[in-house]
Coordinates of C-alpha atoms in Angstrom, one line a residue:
X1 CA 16.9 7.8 -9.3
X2 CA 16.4 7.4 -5.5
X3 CA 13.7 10.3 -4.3
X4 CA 14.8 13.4 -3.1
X5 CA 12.7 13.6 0.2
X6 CA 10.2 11.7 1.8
X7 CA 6.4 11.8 0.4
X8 CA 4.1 14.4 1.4
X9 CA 0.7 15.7 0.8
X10 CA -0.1 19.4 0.1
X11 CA -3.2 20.8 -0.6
X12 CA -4.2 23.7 -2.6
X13 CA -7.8 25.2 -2.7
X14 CA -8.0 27.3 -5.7
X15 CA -11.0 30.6 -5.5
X16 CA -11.7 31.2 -9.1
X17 CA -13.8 33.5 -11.2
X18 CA -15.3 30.7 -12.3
X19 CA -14.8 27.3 -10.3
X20 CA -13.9 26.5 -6.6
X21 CA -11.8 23.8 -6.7
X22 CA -9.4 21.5 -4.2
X23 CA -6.7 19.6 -5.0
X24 CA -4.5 17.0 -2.9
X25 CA -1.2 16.2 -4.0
X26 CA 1.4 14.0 -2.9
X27 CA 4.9 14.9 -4.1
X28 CA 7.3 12.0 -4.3
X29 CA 10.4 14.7 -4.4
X30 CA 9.8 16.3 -7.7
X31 CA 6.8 13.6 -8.3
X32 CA 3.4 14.9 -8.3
X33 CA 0.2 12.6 -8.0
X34 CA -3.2 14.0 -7.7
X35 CA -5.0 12.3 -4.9
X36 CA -8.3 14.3 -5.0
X37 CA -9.3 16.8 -7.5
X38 CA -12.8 18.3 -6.5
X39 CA -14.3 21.5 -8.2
X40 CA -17.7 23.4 -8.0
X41 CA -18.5 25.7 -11.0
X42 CA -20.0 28.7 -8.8
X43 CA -19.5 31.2 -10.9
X44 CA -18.7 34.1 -8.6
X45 CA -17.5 36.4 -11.2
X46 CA -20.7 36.1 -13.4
X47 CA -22.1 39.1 -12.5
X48 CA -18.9 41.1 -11.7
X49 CA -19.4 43.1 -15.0
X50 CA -22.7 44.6 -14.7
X51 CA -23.0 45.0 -10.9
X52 CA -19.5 45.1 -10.2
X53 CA -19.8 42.5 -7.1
X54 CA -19.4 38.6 -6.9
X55 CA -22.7 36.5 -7.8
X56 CA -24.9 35.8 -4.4
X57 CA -25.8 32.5 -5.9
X58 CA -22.2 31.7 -6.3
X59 CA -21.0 32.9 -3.2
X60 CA -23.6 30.2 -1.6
X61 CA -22.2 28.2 -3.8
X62 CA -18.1 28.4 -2.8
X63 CA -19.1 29.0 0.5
X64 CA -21.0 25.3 0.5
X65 CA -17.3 24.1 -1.1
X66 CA -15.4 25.4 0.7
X67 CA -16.8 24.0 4.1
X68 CA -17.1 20.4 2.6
X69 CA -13.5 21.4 1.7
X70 CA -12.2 22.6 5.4
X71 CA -14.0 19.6 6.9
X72 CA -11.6 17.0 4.2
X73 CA -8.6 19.0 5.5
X74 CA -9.2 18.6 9.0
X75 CA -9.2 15.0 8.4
X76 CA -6.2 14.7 5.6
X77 CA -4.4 17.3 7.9
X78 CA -2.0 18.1 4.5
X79 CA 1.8 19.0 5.2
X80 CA 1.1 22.1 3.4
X81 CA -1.7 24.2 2.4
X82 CA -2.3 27.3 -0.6
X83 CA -5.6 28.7 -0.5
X84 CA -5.6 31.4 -3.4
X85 CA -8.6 33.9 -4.6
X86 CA -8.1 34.8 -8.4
X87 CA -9.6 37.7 -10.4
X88 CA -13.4 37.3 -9.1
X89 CA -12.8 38.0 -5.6
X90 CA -9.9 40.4 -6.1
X91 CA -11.9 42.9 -8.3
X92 CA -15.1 43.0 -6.2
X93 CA -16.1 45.7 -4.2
X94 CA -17.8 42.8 -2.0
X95 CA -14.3 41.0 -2.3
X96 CA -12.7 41.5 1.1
X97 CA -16.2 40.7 2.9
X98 CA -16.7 37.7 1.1
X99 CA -12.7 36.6 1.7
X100 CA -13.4 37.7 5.5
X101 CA -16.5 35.3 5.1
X102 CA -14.6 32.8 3.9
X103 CA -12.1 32.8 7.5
X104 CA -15.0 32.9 9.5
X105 CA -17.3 30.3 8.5
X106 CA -14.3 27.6 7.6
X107 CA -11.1 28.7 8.7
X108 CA -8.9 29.0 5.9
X109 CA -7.0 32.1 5.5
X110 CA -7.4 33.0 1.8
X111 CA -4.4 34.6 0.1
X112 CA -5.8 37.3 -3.1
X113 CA -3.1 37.0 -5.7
X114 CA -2.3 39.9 -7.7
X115 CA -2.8 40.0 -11.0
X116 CA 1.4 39.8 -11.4
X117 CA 1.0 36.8 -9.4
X118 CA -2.1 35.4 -11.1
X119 CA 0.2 35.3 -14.4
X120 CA 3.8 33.9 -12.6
X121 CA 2.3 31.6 -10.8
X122 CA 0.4 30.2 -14.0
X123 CA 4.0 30.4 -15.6
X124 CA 5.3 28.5 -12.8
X125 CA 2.9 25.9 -13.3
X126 CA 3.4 25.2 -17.3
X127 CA 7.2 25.0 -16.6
X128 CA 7.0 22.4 -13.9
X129 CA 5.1 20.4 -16.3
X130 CA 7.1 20.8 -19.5
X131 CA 10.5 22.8 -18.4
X132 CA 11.8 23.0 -21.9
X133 CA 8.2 25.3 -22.3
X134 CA 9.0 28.5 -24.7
X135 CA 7.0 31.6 -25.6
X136 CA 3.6 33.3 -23.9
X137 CA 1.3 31.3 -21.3
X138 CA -2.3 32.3 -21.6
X139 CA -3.7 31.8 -18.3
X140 CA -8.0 32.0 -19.0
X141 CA -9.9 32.6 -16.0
X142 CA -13.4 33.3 -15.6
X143 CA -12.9 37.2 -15.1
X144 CA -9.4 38.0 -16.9
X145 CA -6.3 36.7 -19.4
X146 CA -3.0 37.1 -18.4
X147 CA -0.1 37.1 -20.2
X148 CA 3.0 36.0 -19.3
X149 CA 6.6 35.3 -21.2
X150 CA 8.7 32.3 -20.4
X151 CA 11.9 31.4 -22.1
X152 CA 14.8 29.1 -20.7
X153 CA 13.2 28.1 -17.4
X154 CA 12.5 31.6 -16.1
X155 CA 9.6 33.7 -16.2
X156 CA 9.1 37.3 -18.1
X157 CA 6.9 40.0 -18.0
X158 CA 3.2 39.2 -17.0
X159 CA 0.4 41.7 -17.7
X160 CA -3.5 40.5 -16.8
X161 CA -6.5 41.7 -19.1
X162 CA -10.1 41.7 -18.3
X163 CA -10.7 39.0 -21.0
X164 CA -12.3 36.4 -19.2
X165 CA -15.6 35.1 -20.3
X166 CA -17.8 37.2 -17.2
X167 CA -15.8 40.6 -18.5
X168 CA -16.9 39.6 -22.1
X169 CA -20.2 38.8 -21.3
X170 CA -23.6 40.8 -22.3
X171 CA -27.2 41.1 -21.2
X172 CA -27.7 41.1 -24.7
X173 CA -26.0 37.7 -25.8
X174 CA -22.7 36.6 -27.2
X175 CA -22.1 38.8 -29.7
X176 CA -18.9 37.8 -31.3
X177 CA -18.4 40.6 -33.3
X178 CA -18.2 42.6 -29.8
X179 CA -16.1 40.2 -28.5
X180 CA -13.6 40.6 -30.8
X181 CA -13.6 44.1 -30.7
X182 CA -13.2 44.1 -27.4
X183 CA -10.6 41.3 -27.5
X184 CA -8.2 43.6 -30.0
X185 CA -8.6 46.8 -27.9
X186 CA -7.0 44.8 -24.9
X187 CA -4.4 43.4 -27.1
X188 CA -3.6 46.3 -29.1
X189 CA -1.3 47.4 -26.0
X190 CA 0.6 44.5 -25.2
X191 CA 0.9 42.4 -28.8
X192 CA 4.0 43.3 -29.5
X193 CA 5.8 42.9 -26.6
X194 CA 4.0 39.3 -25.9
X195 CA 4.6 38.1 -29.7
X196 CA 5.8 34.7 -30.0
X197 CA 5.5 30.7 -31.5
X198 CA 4.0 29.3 -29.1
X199 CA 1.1 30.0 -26.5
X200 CA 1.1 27.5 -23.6
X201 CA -3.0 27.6 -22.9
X202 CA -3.9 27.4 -19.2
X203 CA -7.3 27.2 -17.5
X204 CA -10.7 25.6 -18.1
X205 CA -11.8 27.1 -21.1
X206 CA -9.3 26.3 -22.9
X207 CA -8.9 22.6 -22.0
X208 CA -12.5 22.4 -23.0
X209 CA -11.3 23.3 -26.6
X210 CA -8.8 20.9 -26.8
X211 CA -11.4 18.0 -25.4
X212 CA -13.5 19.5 -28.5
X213 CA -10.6 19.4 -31.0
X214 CA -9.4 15.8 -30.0
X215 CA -13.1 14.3 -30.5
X216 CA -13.1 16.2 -33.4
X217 CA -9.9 14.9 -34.8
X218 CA -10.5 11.0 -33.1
X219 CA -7.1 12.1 -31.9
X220 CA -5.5 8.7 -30.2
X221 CA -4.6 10.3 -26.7
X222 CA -7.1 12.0 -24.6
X223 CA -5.3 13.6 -22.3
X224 CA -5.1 17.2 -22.3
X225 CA -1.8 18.2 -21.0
X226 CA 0.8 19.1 -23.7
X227 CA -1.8 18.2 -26.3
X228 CA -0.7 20.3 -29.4
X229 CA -2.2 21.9 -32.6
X230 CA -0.9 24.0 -35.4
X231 CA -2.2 28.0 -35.1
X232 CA -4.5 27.0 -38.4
X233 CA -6.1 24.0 -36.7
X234 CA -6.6 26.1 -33.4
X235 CA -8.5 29.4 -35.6
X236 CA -10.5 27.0 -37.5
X237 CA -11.5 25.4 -34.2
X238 CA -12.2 28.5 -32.6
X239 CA -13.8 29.8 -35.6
X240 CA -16.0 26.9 -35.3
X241 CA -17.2 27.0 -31.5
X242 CA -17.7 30.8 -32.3
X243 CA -20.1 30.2 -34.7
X244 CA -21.9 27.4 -33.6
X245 CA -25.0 27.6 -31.8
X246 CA -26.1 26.8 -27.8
X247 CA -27.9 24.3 -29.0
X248 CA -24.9 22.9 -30.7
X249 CA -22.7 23.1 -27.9
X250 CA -24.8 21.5 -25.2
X251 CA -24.7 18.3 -27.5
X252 CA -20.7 18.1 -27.5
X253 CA -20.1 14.9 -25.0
X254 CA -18.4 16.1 -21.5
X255 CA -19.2 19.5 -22.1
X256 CA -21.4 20.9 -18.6
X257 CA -23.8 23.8 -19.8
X258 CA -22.2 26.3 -17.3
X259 CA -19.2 26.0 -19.6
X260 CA -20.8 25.8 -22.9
X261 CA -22.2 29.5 -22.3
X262 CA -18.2 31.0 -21.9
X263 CA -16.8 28.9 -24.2
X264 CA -17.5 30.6 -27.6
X265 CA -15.8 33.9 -25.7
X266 CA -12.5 31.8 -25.1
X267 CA -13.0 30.3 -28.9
X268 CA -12.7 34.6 -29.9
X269 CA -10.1 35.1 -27.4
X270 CA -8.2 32.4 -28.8
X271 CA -8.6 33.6 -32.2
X272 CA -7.6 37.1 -31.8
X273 CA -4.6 36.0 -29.3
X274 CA -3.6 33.7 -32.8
X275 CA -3.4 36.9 -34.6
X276 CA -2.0 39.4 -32.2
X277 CA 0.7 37.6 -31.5
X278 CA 1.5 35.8 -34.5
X279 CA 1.2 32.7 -32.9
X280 CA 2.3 29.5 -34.9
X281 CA 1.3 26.7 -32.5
X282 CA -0.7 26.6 -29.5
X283 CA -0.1 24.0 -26.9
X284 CA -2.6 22.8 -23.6
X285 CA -1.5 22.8 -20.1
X286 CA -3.1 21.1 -17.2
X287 CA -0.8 22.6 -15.0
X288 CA -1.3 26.1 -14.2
X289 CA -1.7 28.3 -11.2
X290 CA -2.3 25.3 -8.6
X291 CA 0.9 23.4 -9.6
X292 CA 2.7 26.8 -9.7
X293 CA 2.1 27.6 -5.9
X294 CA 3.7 24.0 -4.8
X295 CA 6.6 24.2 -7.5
X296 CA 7.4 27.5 -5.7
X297 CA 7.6 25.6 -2.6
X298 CA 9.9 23.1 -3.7
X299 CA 13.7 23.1 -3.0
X300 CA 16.0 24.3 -5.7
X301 CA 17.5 20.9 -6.3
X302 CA 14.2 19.2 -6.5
X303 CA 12.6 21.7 -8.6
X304 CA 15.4 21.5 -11.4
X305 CA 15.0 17.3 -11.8
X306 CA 12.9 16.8 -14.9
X307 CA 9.3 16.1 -14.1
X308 CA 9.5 12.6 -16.4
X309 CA 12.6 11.2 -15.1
X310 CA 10.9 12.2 -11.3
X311 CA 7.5 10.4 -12.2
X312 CA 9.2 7.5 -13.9
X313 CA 11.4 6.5 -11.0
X314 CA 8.5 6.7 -8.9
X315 CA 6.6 4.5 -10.4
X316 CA 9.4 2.7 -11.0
X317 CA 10.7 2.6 -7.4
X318 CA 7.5 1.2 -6.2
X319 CA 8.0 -2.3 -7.7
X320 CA 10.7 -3.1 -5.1
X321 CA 14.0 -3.3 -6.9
X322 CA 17.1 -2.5 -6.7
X323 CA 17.3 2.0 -7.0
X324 CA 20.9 1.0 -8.9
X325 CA 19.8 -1.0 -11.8
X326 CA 18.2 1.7 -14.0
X327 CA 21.4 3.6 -14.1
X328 CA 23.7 0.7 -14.6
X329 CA 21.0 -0.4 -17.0
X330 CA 20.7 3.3 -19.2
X331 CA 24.5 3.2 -19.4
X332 CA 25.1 -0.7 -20.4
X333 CA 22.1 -0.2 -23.2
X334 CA 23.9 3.3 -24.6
X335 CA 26.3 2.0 -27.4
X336 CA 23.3 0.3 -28.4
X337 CA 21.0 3.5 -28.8
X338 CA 24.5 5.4 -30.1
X339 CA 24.1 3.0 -33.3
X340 CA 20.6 4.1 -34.2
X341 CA 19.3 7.3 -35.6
X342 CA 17.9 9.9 -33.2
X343 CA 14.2 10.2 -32.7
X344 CA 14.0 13.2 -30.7
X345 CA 16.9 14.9 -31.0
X346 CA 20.3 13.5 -28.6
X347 CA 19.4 15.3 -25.3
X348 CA 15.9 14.6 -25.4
X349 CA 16.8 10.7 -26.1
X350 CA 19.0 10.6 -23.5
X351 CA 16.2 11.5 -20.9
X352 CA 13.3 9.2 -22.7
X353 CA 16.1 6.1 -22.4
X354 CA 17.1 7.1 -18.9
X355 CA 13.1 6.9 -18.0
X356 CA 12.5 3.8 -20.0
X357 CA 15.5 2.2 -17.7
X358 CA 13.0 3.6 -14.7
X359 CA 10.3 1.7 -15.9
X360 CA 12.1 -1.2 -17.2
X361 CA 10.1 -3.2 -14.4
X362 CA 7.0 -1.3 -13.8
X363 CA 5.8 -5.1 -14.7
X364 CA 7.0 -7.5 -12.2
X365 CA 4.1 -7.2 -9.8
X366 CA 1.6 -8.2 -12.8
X367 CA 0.2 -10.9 -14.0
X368 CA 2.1 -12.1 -16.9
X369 CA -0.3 -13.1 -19.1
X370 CA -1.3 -9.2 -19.0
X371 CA 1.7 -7.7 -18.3
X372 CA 2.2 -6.5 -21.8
X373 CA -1.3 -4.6 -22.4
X374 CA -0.7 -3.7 -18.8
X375 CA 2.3 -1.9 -18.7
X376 CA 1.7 -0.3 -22.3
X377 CA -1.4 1.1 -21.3
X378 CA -0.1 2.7 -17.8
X379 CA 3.1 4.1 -19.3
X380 CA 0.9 5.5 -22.7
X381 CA -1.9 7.3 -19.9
X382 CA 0.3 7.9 -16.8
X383 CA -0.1 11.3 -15.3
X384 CA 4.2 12.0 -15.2
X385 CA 3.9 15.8 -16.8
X386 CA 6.9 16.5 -19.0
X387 CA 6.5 14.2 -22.1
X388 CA 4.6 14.8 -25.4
X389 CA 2.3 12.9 -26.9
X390 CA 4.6 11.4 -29.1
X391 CA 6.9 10.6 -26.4
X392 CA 4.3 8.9 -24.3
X393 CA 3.9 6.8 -27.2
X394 CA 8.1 6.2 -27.6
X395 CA 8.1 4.8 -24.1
X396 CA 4.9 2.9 -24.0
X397 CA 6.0 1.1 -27.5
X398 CA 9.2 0.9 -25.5
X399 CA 8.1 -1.0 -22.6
X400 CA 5.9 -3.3 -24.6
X401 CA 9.4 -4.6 -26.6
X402 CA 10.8 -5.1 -23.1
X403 CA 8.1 -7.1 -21.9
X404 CA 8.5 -9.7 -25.2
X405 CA 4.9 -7.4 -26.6
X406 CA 5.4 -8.0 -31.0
X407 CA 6.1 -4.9 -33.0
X408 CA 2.8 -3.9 -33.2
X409 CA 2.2 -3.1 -29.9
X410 CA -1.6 -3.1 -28.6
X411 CA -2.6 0.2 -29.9
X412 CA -0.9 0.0 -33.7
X413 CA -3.3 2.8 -35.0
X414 CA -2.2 5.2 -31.8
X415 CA 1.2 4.4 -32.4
X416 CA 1.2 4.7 -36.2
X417 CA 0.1 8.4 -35.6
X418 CA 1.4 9.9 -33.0
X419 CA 5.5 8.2 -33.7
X420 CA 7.6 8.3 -37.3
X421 CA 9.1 5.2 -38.3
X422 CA 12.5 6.1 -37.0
X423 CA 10.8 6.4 -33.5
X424 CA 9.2 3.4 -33.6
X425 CA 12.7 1.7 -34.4
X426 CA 14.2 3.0 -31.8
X427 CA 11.6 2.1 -29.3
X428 CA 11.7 -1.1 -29.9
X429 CA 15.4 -1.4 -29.9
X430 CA 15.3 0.5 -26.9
X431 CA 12.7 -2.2 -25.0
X432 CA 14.8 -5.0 -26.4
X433 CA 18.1 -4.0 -24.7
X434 CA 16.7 -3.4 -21.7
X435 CA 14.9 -7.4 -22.2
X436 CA 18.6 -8.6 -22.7
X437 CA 20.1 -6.8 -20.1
X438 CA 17.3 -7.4 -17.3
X439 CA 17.4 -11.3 -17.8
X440 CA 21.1 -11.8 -18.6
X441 CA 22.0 -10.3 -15.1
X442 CA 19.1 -10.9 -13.3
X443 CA 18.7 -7.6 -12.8
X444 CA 21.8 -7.1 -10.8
X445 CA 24.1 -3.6 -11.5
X446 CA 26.9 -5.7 -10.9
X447 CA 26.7 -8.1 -13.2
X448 CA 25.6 -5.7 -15.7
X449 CA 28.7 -4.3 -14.8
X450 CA 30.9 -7.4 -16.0
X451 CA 28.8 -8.0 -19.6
X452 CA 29.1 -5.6 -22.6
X453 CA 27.0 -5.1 -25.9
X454 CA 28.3 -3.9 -28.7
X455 CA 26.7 -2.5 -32.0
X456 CA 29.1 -2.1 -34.8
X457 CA 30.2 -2.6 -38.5
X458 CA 27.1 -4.4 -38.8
X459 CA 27.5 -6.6 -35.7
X460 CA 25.8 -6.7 -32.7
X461 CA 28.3 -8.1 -30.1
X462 CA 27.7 -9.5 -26.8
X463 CA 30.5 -10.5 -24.1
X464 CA 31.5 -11.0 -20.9
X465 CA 34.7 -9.9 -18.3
X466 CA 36.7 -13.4 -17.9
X467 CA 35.2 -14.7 -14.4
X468 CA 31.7 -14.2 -15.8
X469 CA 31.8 -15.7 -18.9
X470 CA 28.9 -18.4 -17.9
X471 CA 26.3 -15.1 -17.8
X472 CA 25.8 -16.0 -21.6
X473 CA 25.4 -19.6 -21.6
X474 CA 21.6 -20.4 -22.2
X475 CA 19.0 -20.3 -24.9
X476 CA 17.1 -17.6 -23.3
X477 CA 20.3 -14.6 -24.0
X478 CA 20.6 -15.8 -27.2
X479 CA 17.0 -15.4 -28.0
X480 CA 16.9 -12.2 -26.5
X481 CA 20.2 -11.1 -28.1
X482 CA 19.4 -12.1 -31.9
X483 CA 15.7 -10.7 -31.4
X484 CA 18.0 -7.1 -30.7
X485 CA 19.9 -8.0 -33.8
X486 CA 17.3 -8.4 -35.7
X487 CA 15.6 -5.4 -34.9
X488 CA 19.0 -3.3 -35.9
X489 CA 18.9 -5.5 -38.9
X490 CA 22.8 -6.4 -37.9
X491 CA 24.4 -9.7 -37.4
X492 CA 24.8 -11.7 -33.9
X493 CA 28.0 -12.1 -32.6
X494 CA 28.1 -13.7 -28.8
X495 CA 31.5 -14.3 -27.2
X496 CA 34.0 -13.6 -29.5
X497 CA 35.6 -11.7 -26.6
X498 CA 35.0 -14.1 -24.0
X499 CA 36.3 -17.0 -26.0
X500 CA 36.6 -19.2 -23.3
X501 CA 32.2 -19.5 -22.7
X502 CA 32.3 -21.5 -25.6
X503 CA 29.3 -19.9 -27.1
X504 CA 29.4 -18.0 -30.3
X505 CA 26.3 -17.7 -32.6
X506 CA 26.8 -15.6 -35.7
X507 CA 23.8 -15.0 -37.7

């Protein structure tokens, strides 16, 4: 998959209740790398509650970002730029002074989104990152929640509630008892209407429960986005952080103090959002409000490729060969993948072949007595949005069968508990095809083009058009071919259609 349009960098600085942050991103057409991700925690809506203006310690605060921030972009000088102000400085009476502040001392003209905006924007962003996405987004943000619908790759209804962690917060303490009354007042009004499976968790607070949950759980992938728990596991989690004390918090590894304080008001949140809406499964987002702004921006046609098969063929593209050969090499591998039983239901392993065929030589630039853990490794952790956990693991188990890795693969624990045997089997089948087909043709679509494999009736057939009969002479296809067949657990059959090679090896 060629790109759509030439890389670019765009830049969005992000004004929160709670963090100042920058990002730069280059987009690859509808692939999105994070070049720089820099974020202060200024809390400038701490004290928006009791006096009703921003924080002057945090105003310092963003003020001192945001000119570090100006001064980056005057070098990067970014195709694009989104600066947006969130909850903090839209509530404020100080608000428009300190956004007028803002364009004075630095120059950037700060956009204050709505609270409509707040919540489609943050919809925006969990559907470029996983477009099949279904249900309610919960977008956290230090000052407010909103709540927003998405079903079928179009947003709903948004509503925003003041249950961020500074509206929830008390002279007195956390209190979760008041918490949670509060909490079901607010969502008294909307539950019904915002009832659903699954809530797609957005914002800081939240990611800081799932970093608890997967130390908790010695889950094998620590990566946040589309990270996935049952409602139980998420109540007894939040039940958990809700009860525990400071004390207990400041000790949990990568947890800064400043969040430690809100978190046990996002753990309630969480809770009561569980029961409100009869949630059965809550799933993390790292892409929310930021990522939203620049899929907005995107053309139609870009916007509707799936982020995995984008990300994969840029990573892909950048190894120098041919843009042809992964679909030539997706469609000669498909009878193969046709024989085997489906791991993640037929569409969804149509697009996890078609971006194993992407990758299928992320390795040729590596060393190749480390191209195996190499390429395992960077497929299992790469940041392409728009692939479970499970399915980073289908690919990465993939692409260690195409690079001659044994069935165990270098992580056999992550693998054992993030894929189901049938998964695994097709993996591997998967990265042996594309093995045979890569080094019977040499990589070329064309000659691809004139060999054909086969599974059937317990056969695994390999052959070749007349005039290239020679392509399957050598003990190298053979070993690839029977190490396919084996894997299938069928027999090997090569050129009993190309008669005239000469070469026939039935097992």
């Amino acid at each position: 998959m060629p790109l759509a349009t030439p890389p670019r960098e765009v830049a969005v600085i992000d004004i929160g209740s709670n963090s100042v942050r920058m990002v730069l991103y280059r987009l690859e057409g509808r692939a999105v790398w994070t070049v720089l991700n820099e974020k202060v925690l200024a809390g400038l809506g701490r004290d928006l509650a009791v006096t009703g203006n921003l924080s002057p310690e945090g105003a310092v605060m963003a003020l001192t970002a945001l000119r570090r921030f100006a001064a980056v972009l005057d070098g990067v000088r970014p195709q694009a730029l989104f600066v947006a102000a969130t909850a903090a400085v839209r509530d404020a009476q100080d608000g428009e002074v300190f956004r007028a502040r803002i364009t004075a001392e630095t120059g950037l003209q700060v956009r204050v989104l709505s609270g409509e905006d707040e919540a489609r924007y943050a919809a925006l962003g969990v559907l470029a990152g996983a477009p099949s996405a279904h249900g309610v987004v919960a977008d956290m943000g230090g000052a407010s929640l909103e709540l927003i619908q998405i079903a079928d790759g179009a947003v709903g209804r948004g509503v925003t509630l003041p249950l961020g962690p500074f509206s929830l917060a008390s002279k007195k303490g956390f209190d979760p008892d008041r918490v949670q009354t509060i909490a079901d007042k607010a969502l008294s009004a909307v539950a019904k209407t915002y009832r659903a499976d699954t809530l797609y968790a957005v914002g800081g607070a939240w990611r800081s429960l799932a970093q608890v949950r997967m130390a908790q759980s010695d889950h094998p992938l620590r990566i946040v986005h589309q990270f996935a728990m049952s409602a139980g596991e998420a109540r007894d989690l939040a039940r958990l952080i809700a009860r525990s004390s400071p004390g207990a918090l400041d000790k949990i590894p990568g947890l800064s103090k400043k969040r430690a304080e809100t978190l046990p008001h996002a753990a309630v949140v969480l809770d009561r959002l569980i029961e409100r809406l009869e949630l059965k499964r809550v799933e993390f987002s790292a892409w929310g409000v930021r990522e939203g702004l620049l899929f907005e921006g995107l053309e139609p046609e870009t916007a509707a490729i799936d982020p995995l098969l984008a990300g994969s063929a840029a990573l892909g593209l950048r190894q120098g060969v041919s843009p042809s050969l992964p679909g030539a090499l997706d469609g000669w591998i498909a009878s193969i993948l046709a024989a085997l039983p489906s791991a993640f239901g037929t569409e969804r392993d149509a697009v996890l072949s078609r971006a194993a065929c992407n990758l299928a030589d992320l390795g040729a630039r590596l060393h190749p007595d480390h191209r195996v853990n190499l390429v395992f490794d960077q497929v299992l952790r790469a940041p392409v949005p728009g692939q479970t956990h499970a399915e980073r693991a289908f690919l990465a188990s993939a692409l260690n069968a195409r690079y001659g890795g044994g069935a165990a693969t270098p992580e056999p624990q992550t693998v054992g508990r993030l894929l189901s045997e049938t998964a695994t089997t097709r993996a591997r089948a998967l990265g042996l095809a594309m093995r045979l087909g890569c080094d019977l043709s040499g990589r070329s679509a064309q000659l691809l083009a004139n060999a054909k494999v086969v599974a059937a009736d317990g056969v695994l057939r390999l052959s070749a058009a007349h005039d290239y009969a020679d392509l399957l002479l050598g003990d190298q296809t053979r070993r690839r071919a029977r190490a396919l067949a084996d894997a299938m657990g069928l027999k090997l059959d090569i050129g009993r259609e190309a008669e005239q090679s000469g070469v026939r090896d039935r097992g």
